[in-house]
mmCIF file of C-alpha atoms in Angstrom:
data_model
loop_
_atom_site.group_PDB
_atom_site.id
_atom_site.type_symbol
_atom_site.label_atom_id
_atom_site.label_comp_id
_atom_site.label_asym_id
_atom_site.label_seq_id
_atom_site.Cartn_x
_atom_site.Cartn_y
_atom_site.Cartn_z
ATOM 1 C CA UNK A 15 -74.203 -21.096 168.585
ATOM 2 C CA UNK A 16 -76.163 -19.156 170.791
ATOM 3 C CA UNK A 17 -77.370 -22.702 172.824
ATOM 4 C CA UNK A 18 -73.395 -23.215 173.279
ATOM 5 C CA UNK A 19 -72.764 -20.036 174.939
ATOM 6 C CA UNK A 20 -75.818 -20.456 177.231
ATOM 7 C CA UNK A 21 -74.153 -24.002 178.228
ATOM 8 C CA UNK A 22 -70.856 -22.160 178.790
ATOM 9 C CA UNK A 23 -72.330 -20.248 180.598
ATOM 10 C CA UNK A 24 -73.062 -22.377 183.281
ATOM 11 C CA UNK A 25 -70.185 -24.038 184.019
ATOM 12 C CA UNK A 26 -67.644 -23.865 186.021
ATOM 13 C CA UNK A 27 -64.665 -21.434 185.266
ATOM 14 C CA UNK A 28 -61.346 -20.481 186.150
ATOM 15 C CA UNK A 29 -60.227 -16.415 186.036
ATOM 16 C CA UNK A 30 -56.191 -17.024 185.911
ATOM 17 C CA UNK A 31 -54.348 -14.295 185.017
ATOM 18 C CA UNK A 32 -50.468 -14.961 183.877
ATOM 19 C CA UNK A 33 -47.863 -11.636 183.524
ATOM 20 C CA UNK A 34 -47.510 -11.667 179.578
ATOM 21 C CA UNK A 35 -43.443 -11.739 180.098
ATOM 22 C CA UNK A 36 -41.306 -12.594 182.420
ATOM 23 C CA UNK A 37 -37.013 -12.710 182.815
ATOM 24 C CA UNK A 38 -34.744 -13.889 185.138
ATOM 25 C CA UNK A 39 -34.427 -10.400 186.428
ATOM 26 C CA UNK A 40 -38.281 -10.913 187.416
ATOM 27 C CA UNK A 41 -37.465 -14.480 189.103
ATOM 28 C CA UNK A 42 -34.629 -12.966 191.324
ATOM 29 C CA UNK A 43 -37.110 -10.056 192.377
ATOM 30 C CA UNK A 44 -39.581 -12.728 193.727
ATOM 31 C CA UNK A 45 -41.925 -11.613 190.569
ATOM 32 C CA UNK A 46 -44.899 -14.287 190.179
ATOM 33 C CA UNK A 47 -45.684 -15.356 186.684
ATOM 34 C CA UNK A 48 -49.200 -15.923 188.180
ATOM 35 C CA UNK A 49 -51.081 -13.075 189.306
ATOM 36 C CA UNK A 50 -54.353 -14.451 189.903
ATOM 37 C CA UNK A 51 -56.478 -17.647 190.189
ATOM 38 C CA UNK A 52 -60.052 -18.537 190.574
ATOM 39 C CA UNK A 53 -62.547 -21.137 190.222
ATOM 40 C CA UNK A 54 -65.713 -19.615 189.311
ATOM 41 C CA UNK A 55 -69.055 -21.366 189.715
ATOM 42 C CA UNK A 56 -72.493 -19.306 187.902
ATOM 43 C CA UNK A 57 -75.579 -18.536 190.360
ATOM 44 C CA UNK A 58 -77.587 -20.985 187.578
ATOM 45 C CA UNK A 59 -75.211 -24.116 187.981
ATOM 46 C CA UNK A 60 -76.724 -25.862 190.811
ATOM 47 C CA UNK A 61 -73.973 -28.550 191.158
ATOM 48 C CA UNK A 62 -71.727 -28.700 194.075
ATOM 49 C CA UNK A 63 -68.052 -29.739 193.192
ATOM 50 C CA UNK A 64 -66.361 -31.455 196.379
ATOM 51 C CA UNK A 65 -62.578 -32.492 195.960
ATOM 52 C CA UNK A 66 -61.505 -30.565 192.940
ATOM 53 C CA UNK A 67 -57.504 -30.582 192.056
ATOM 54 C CA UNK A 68 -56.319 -27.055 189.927
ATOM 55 C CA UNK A 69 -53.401 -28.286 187.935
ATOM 56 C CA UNK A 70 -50.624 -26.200 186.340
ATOM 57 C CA UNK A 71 -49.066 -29.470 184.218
ATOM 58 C CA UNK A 72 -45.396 -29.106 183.971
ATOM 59 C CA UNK A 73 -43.032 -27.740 181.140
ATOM 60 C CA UNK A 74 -40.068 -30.343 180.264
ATOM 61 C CA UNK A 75 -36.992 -28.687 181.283
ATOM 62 C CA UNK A 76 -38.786 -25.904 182.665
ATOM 63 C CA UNK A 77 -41.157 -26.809 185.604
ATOM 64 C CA UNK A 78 -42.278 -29.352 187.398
ATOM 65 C CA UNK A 79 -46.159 -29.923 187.905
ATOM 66 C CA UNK A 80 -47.740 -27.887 190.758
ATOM 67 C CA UNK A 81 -51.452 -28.647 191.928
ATOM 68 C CA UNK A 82 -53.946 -26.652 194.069
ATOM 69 C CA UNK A 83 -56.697 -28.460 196.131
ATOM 70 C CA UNK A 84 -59.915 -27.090 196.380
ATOM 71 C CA UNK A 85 -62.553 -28.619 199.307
ATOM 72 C CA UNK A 86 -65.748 -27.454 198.090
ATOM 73 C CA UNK A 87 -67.297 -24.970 195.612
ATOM 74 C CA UNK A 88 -70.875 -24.463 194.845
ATOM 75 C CA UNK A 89 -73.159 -22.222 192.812
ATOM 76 C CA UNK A 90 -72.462 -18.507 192.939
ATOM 77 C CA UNK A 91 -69.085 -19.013 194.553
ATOM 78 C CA UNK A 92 -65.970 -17.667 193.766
ATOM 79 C CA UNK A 93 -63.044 -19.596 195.219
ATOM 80 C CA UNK A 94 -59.069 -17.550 194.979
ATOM 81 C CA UNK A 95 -56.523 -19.588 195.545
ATOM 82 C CA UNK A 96 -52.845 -18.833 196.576
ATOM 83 C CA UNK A 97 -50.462 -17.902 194.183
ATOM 84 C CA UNK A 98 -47.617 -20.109 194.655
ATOM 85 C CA UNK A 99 -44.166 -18.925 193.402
ATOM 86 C CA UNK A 100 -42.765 -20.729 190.251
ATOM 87 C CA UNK A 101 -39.255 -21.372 190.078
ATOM 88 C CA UNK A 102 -37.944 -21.957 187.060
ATOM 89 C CA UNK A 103 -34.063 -23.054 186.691
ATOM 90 C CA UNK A 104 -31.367 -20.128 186.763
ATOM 91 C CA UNK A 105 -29.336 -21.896 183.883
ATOM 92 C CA UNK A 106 -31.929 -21.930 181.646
ATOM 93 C CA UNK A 107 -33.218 -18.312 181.697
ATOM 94 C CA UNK A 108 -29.569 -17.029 182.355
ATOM 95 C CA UNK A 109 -28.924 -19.070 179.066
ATOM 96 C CA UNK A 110 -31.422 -17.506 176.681
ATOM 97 C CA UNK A 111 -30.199 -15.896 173.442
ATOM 98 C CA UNK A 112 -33.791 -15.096 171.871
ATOM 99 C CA UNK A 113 -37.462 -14.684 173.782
ATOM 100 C CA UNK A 114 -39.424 -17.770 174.067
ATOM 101 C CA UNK A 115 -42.733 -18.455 174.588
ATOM 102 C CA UNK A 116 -44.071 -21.091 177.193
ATOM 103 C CA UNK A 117 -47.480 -22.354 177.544
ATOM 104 C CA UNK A 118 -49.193 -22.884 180.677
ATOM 105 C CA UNK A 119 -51.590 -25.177 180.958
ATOM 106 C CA UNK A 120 -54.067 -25.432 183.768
ATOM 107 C CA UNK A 121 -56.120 -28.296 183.878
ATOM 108 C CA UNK A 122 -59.532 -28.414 186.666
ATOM 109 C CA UNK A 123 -60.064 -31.755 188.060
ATOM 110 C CA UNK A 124 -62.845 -33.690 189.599
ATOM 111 C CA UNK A 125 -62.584 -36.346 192.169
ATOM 112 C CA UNK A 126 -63.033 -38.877 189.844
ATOM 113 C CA UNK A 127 -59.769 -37.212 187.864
ATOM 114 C CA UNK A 128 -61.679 -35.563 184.843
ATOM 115 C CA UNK A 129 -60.874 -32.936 183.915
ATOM 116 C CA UNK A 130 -64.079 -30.419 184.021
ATOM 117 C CA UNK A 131 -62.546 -27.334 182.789
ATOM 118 C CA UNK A 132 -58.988 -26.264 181.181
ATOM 119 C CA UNK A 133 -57.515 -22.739 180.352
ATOM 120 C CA UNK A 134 -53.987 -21.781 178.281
ATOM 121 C CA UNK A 135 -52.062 -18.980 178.727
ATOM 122 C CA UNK A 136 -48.739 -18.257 176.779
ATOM 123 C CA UNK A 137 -45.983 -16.122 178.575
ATOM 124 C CA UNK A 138 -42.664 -14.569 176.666
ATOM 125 C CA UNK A 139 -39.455 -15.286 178.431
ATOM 126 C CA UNK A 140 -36.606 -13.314 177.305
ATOM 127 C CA UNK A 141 -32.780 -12.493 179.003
ATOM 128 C CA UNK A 142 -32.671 -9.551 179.927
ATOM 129 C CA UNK A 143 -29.942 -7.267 178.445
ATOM 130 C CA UNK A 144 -27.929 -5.320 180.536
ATOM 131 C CA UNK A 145 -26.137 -2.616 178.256
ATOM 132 C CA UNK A 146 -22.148 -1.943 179.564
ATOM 133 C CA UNK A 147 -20.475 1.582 178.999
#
């Protein structure tokens, strides 16, 4: 176990951090669901990745695929990419009766289209409720 985490330990990573909830309310005040992305290569892996392609595949029904291209990274580097605004359709969060959970799935991809690292984060999305007197 302990000669896994050393391997892990040099590879490449992505840092993504995803708001744990999100509403229509959120969407409409130009709220992100992603807060932060990075590809992270460690001081000790001496590779050089040239041509890389982040990918956030897409939900059915909920969001289309959207990619991130990345030049060049090498060892020790920290590379943040823009967070681009995901818009998912009015109907369907206006049309929520109960939370739901979606899972985002971010795929890191060479130049030969392998996938060399992969990270899933689950975010609630829930109506909000707006009480009436």
């Amino acid at each position: 176990m302990e000669e896994t985490d050393l391997l892990q330990q040099d590879q490449i990573q992505l840092e993504i951090d995803v708001i744990s909830t999100f509403s229509l309310a959120a969407q409409q005040n130009a709220y992100s669901v992603i807060r932060n992305i990075q590809v992270f290569v460690p001081e000790n892996n001496q590779s050089i990745y040239r041509d890389l392609k982040l990918k956030l595949c897409g939900i059915d029904g909920w969001l289309g695929k959207v990619e991130w291209l990345i030049d060049e990274v090498t060892s020790g580097q920290s590379v943040r990419l823009p967070i681009k605004e995901l818009k998912f359709p009015f109907e369907t969060l206006f049309g929520l009766t109960e939370e739901m959970v979606l899972q985002l799935d971010f795929e890191l991809i060479d130049s030969e289209d392998k996938i060399i690292c992969n990270k899933t984060h689950k975010a609630e999305f829930f109506k909000l409720v707006v009480a009436s007197n």
